[in-house]
Amino acid sequence: MAVLQRRRAAAVLMPGPITAVAAKAVLHGKDEVACLDVREHGQYGEGHPFLAVPCPCSRLEILAPALLPRASVPVILVDDGDGVAERAAAALAGLGYRDVAWIEGGAAAWAQAGFTLFKGVNLPSKTLGELLEAEWHVPRIDVETLDAWQREERAFHLFDGRPASEYRKMTIPDAASMPNGELAHRFSVADPAEPVVIHCAGRTRSIVGAASLALAGVPNPVFALENGTQGWALSGRALHHGATPAPLPDLSEDARLRSRDRADAVIAANRLTVIKPGDLDRLAADPARTLYVLDVRTEAEFAAGTLTGAVHAPAVQLVQASDAWLGVRRARVVLGCDTGLRSATAAVFLAALNYEVFVLPGIETFSGHSGPGRRDAPTPPTLPALEPMSVEAAVALAAAGETLLDLRGSLDFRAGHLAGARWAIRPRLGGLDPARPVALVGTAEVVALAARDLRAAGHADIRHVAGDPAVWRASGLAVEAMSDDPPDEAAIDHLFFVHDRHDGNLDAARRYLAWEMGLVAQLDPAERAEYRIGPGPFASPRA
């Protein structure tokens, strides 16, 4: 267990503004560091540094403790050069973070320094998929061939590797729902000569799904469907909408043993480190390292019992969107499941993303175990309690000329809001008269964070209005809807970049696929060097 005792000297930033060049050097160093983009989702998705993790100001104190579980980790913030990063740094300091800097001039300064601002989301994971396809020669099949196989009634298996919620929205006709991670764990096909095709909505999860089966030693020929449901739609073929996913198949004892054998093979072939719960305290005790403990099983399995302190991160989404859980680059990540296979296959991909990974089999047997002791955890935010206000009183307040702010999503506001309400978002709350009352609509956490800012600005009378348009309409209240309020340029929480690619906009689908396939070409040498891709599981390319 020498790896458990390894120590690294952490990079230390001087809190305050730093140049983009200095930030770039720290981000691609050898030590742990976090880069949080504190702009809202739409701003982030229109262009951000490659390693920046989204942590919007509107929910900063709620999201940060999970993304950054070690308070002494060096943090670099990105904004639009508009002061939001400085405010975010102060908020993080209030949670106990001690090493927070921000890029002077924000994203614009990053671009001015000659560095790329990447569009889209989940960049590290999306780029990993493209690199795996190229370097591992993941076999692929085009929609024309798949369609021909279906019409010929050829014997093969077609799986949708996305979560069931996405399968319901649209899928390839005759595809079965089997999320990545679960596929290799539950895979049972009698004839090893029958091909297996994995698809997703675009590219990443089909590539990862096919690679997962090969990693697990499944003998069948496996293929990733090129461009997924978007490619299918672009070819003029109809998708199946509203499909009902079948329950995941239960595992017999023989199937469970087969999953364990596959896990042992993946662990041995990829030299993964297997640990026990007792090792977690030694990992967590390292003051220079960040530790994540993730349970990659299904939501139902997680709810039935897991290691205390473990976070649910289903394997299908963890690999697809690693930056939703892992805010610290080069951190330690413990992945737990039952047989070890779901953890081991996910570990191979996270290791390629340059995390130090550990596999914890049998996590369901440790329910109630104390889990790792957190010795440098951030302080949970203290949120103000607000007086409730009835919807009727809020509408009357607005009618009298007072302020009624709706803090829900901008597109939710467009779809329906209370008469007299104005859309608002936390980083742009200024300009209100502190002497006058304010009523806020939205979730309790978002409203509480905005209220804390308003109180700091001198507001004393702040109320929370509960409910949503369905409740308001049921109460007989007028609900207004306007397609251009707020206008697109003000709706900074929504990413308009090819947002309707799954809703029939074929041009958006084309642009999205071109974006995905063009990611690798945008990488500079330092960004490409962030990946640690080992030997692939495919003996040779298959046409």
PDB file of N, CA and C in Angstrom, residues 14-53:
ATOM      1  N   MET A  14      -1.232  32.607  -4.508  1.00  0.00           N
ATOM      2  CA  MET A  14      -1.443  33.788  -3.694  1.00  0.00           C
ATOM      3  C   MET A  14      -2.882  34.235  -3.908  1.00  0.00           C
ATOM      4  N   PRO A  15      -3.694  34.253  -2.858  1.00  0.00           N
ATOM      5  CA  PRO A  15      -5.082  34.677  -3.036  1.00  0.00           C
ATOM      6  C   PRO A  15      -5.159  36.056  -3.684  1.00  0.00           C
ATOM      7  N   GLY A  16      -6.114  36.187  -4.595  1.00  0.00           N
ATOM      8  CA  GLY A  16      -6.281  37.452  -5.294  1.00  0.00           C
ATOM      9  C   GLY A  16      -6.180  37.259  -6.791  1.00  0.00           C
ATOM     10  N   PRO A  17      -6.064  38.345  -7.542  1.00  0.00           N
ATOM     11  CA  PRO A  17      -6.020  38.243  -9.002  1.00  0.00           C
ATOM     12  C   PRO A  17      -4.697  37.695  -9.502  1.00  0.00           C
ATOM     13  N   ILE A  18      -4.766  36.876 -10.548  1.00  0.00           N
ATOM     14  CA  ILE A  18      -3.571  36.380 -11.214  1.00  0.00           C
ATOM     15  C   ILE A  18      -3.782  36.512 -12.717  1.00  0.00           C
ATOM     16  N   THR A  19      -2.716  36.467 -13.461  1.00  0.00           N
ATOM     17  CA  THR A  19      -2.832  36.579 -14.907  1.00  0.00           C
ATOM     18  C   THR A  19      -3.300  35.252 -15.501  1.00  0.00           C
ATOM     19  N   ALA A  20      -3.821  35.316 -16.713  1.00  0.00           N
ATOM     20  CA  ALA A  20      -4.227  34.097 -17.405  1.00  0.00           C
ATOM     21  C   ALA A  20      -3.037  33.180 -17.628  1.00  0.00           C
ATOM     22  N   VAL A  21      -1.874  33.758 -17.941  1.00  0.00           N
ATOM     23  CA  VAL A  21      -0.676  32.946 -18.177  1.00  0.00           C
ATOM     24  C   VAL A  21      -0.276  32.190 -16.914  1.00  0.00           C
ATOM     25  N   ALA A  22      -0.315  32.871 -15.769  1.00  0.00           N
ATOM     26  CA  ALA A  22       0.014  32.206 -14.510  1.00  0.00           C
ATOM     27  C   ALA A  22      -1.008  31.121 -14.184  1.00  0.00           C
ATOM     28  N   ALA A  23      -2.272  31.402 -14.428  1.00  0.00           N
ATOM     29  CA  ALA A  23      -3.315  30.411 -14.166  1.00  0.00           C
ATOM     30  C   ALA A  23      -3.126  29.178 -15.030  1.00  0.00           C
ATOM     31  N   LYS A  24      -2.809  29.386 -16.290  1.00  0.00           N
ATOM     32  CA  LYS A  24      -2.596  28.272 -17.213  1.00  0.00           C
ATOM     33  C   LYS A  24      -1.459  27.371 -16.719  1.00  0.00           C
ATOM     34  N   ALA A  25      -0.383  27.972 -16.237  1.00  0.00           N
ATOM     35  CA  ALA A  25       0.761  27.196 -15.753  1.00  0.00           C
ATOM     36  C   ALA A  25       0.378  26.351 -14.546  1.00  0.00           C
ATOM     37  N   VAL A  26      -0.387  26.919 -13.611  1.00  0.00           N
ATOM     38  CA  VAL A  26      -0.796  26.176 -12.421  1.00  0.00           C
ATOM     39  C   VAL A  26      -1.760  25.052 -12.795  1.00  0.00           C
ATOM     40  N   LEU A  27      -2.691  25.327 -13.703  1.00  0.00           N
ATOM     41  CA  LEU A  27      -3.680  24.322 -14.082  1.00  0.00           C
ATOM     42  C   LEU A  27      -3.036  23.086 -14.694  1.00  0.00           C
ATOM     43  N   HIS A  28      -1.931  23.264 -15.398  1.00  0.00           N
ATOM     44  CA  HIS A  28      -1.291  22.130 -16.052  1.00  0.00           C
ATOM     45  C   HIS A  28      -0.037  21.676 -15.308  1.00  0.00           C
ATOM     46  N   GLY A  29       0.048  22.023 -14.031  1.00  0.00           N
ATOM     47  CA  GLY A  29       1.156  21.549 -13.218  1.00  0.00           C
ATOM     48  C   GLY A  29       0.953  20.119 -12.773  1.00  0.00           C
ATOM     49  N   LYS A  30       1.713  19.683 -11.785  1.00  0.00           N
ATOM     50  CA  LYS A  30       1.653  18.300 -11.313  1.00  0.00           C
ATOM     51  C   LYS A  30       0.749  18.141 -10.099  1.00  0.00           C
ATOM     52  N   ASP A  31       0.385  19.235  -9.465  1.00  0.00           N
ATOM     53  CA  ASP A  31      -0.345  19.160  -8.205  1.00  0.00           C
ATOM     54  C   ASP A  31      -1.846  19.347  -8.406  1.00  0.00           C
ATOM     55  N   GLU A  32      -2.569  19.095  -7.365  1.00  0.00           N
ATOM     56  CA  GLU A  32      -4.011  19.299  -7.397  1.00  0.00           C
ATOM     57  C   GLU A  32      -4.343  20.782  -7.521  1.00  0.00           C
ATOM     58  N   VAL A  33      -5.382  21.068  -8.266  1.00  0.00           N
ATOM     59  CA  VAL A  33      -5.874  22.431  -8.389  1.00  0.00           C
ATOM     60  C   VAL A  33      -7.298  22.351  -8.915  1.00  0.00           C
ATOM     61  N   ALA A  34      -8.111  23.313  -8.551  1.00  0.00           N
ATOM     62  CA  ALA A  34      -9.477  23.398  -9.057  1.00  0.00           C
ATOM     63  C   ALA A  34      -9.633  24.688  -9.837  1.00  0.00           C
ATOM     64  N   CYS A  35     -10.366  24.612 -10.944  1.00  0.00           N
ATOM     65  CA  CYS A  35     -10.695  25.799 -11.713  1.00  0.00           C
ATOM     66  C   CYS A  35     -12.212  25.854 -11.816  1.00  0.00           C
ATOM     67  N   LEU A  36     -12.818  26.795 -11.104  1.00  0.00           N
ATOM     68  CA  LEU A  36     -14.267  26.939 -11.105  1.00  0.00           C
ATOM     69  C   LEU A  36     -14.662  28.127 -11.972  1.00  0.00           C
ATOM     70  N   ASP A  37     -15.560  27.880 -12.912  1.00  0.00           N
ATOM     71  CA  ASP A  37     -16.138  28.970 -13.700  1.00  0.00           C
ATOM     72  C   ASP A  37     -17.420  29.384 -12.999  1.00  0.00           C
ATOM     73  N   VAL A  38     -17.420  30.587 -12.420  1.00  0.00           N
ATOM     74  CA  VAL A  38     -18.542  31.015 -11.587  1.00  0.00           C
ATOM     75  C   VAL A  38     -19.590  31.797 -12.380  1.00  0.00           C
ATOM     76  N   ARG A  39     -19.452  31.809 -13.692  1.00  0.00           N
ATOM     77  CA  ARG A  39     -20.502  32.400 -14.509  1.00  0.00           C
ATOM     78  C   ARG A  39     -21.685  31.449 -14.595  1.00  0.00           C
ATOM     79  N   GLU A  40     -22.805  31.935 -15.097  1.00  0.00           N
ATOM     80  CA  GLU A  40     -23.986  31.090 -15.215  1.00  0.00           C
ATOM     81  C   GLU A  40     -23.851  30.152 -16.401  1.00  0.00           C
ATOM     82  N   HIS A  41     -24.731  29.162 -16.451  1.00  0.00           N
ATOM     83  CA  HIS A  41     -24.576  28.048 -17.383  1.00  0.00           C
ATOM     84  C   HIS A  41     -24.448  28.494 -18.838  1.00  0.00           C
ATOM     85  N   GLY A  42     -25.263  29.444 -19.246  1.00  0.00           N
ATOM     86  CA  GLY A  42     -25.204  29.907 -20.622  1.00  0.00           C
ATOM     87  C   GLY A  42     -23.894  30.588 -20.948  1.00  0.00           C
ATOM     88  N   GLN A  43     -23.399  31.387 -20.025  1.00  0.00           N
ATOM     89  CA  GLN A  43     -22.111  32.062 -20.236  1.00  0.00           C
ATOM     90  C   GLN A  43     -20.976  31.044 -20.306  1.00  0.00           C
ATOM     91  N   TYR A  44     -20.993  30.108 -19.376  1.00  0.00           N
ATOM     92  CA  TYR A  44     -19.970  29.061 -19.347  1.00  0.00           C
ATOM     93  C   TYR A  44     -19.953  28.278 -20.653  1.00  0.00           C
ATOM     94  N   GLY A  45     -21.125  27.836 -21.101  1.00  0.00           N
ATOM     95  CA  GLY A  45     -21.191  26.986 -22.276  1.00  0.00           C
ATOM     96  C   GLY A  45     -20.825  27.663 -23.570  1.00  0.00           C
ATOM     97  N   GLU A  46     -20.845  28.988 -23.587  1.00  0.00           N
ATOM     98  CA  GLU A  46     -20.470  29.708 -24.804  1.00  0.00           C
ATOM     99  C   GLU A  46     -18.964  29.868 -24.950  1.00  0.00           C
ATOM    100  N   GLY A  47     -18.205  29.560 -23.894  1.00  0.00           N
ATOM    101  CA  GLY A  47     -16.757  29.634 -24.024  1.00  0.00           C
ATOM    102  C   GLY A  47     -16.059  29.665 -22.686  1.00  0.00           C
ATOM    103  N   HIS A  48     -15.249  28.644 -22.377  1.00  0.00           N
ATOM    104  CA  HIS A  48     -14.558  28.579 -21.089  1.00  0.00           C
ATOM    105  C   HIS A  48     -13.228  27.847 -21.256  1.00  0.00           C
ATOM    106  N   PRO A  49     -12.290  28.033 -20.316  1.00  0.00           N
ATOM    107  CA  PRO A  49     -11.051  27.256 -20.346  1.00  0.00           C
ATOM    108  C   PRO A  49     -11.337  25.762 -20.290  1.00  0.00           C
ATOM    109  N   PHE A  50     -10.506  24.986 -20.930  1.00  0.00           N
ATOM    110  CA  PHE A  50     -10.771  23.554 -21.080  1.00  0.00           C
ATOM    111  C   PHE A  50     -10.993  22.858 -19.745  1.00  0.00           C
ATOM    112  N   LEU A  51     -10.218  23.177 -18.729  1.00  0.00           N
ATOM    113  CA  LEU A  51     -10.306  22.479 -17.449  1.00  0.00           C
ATOM    114  C   LEU A  51     -11.235  23.167 -16.451  1.00  0.00           C
ATOM    115  N   ALA A  52     -11.950  24.189 -16.872  1.00  0.00           N
ATOM    116  CA  ALA A  52     -12.849  24.892 -15.955  1.00  0.00           C
ATOM    117  C   ALA A  52     -14.103  24.064 -15.691  1.00  0.00           C
ATOM    118  N   VAL A  53     -14.478  23.978 -14.420  1.00  0.00           N
ATOM    119  CA  VAL A  53     -15.658  23.233 -13.983  1.00  0.00           C
ATOM    120  C   VAL A  53     -16.774  24.235 -13.697  1.00  0.00           C
TER     121      VAL A  53
END
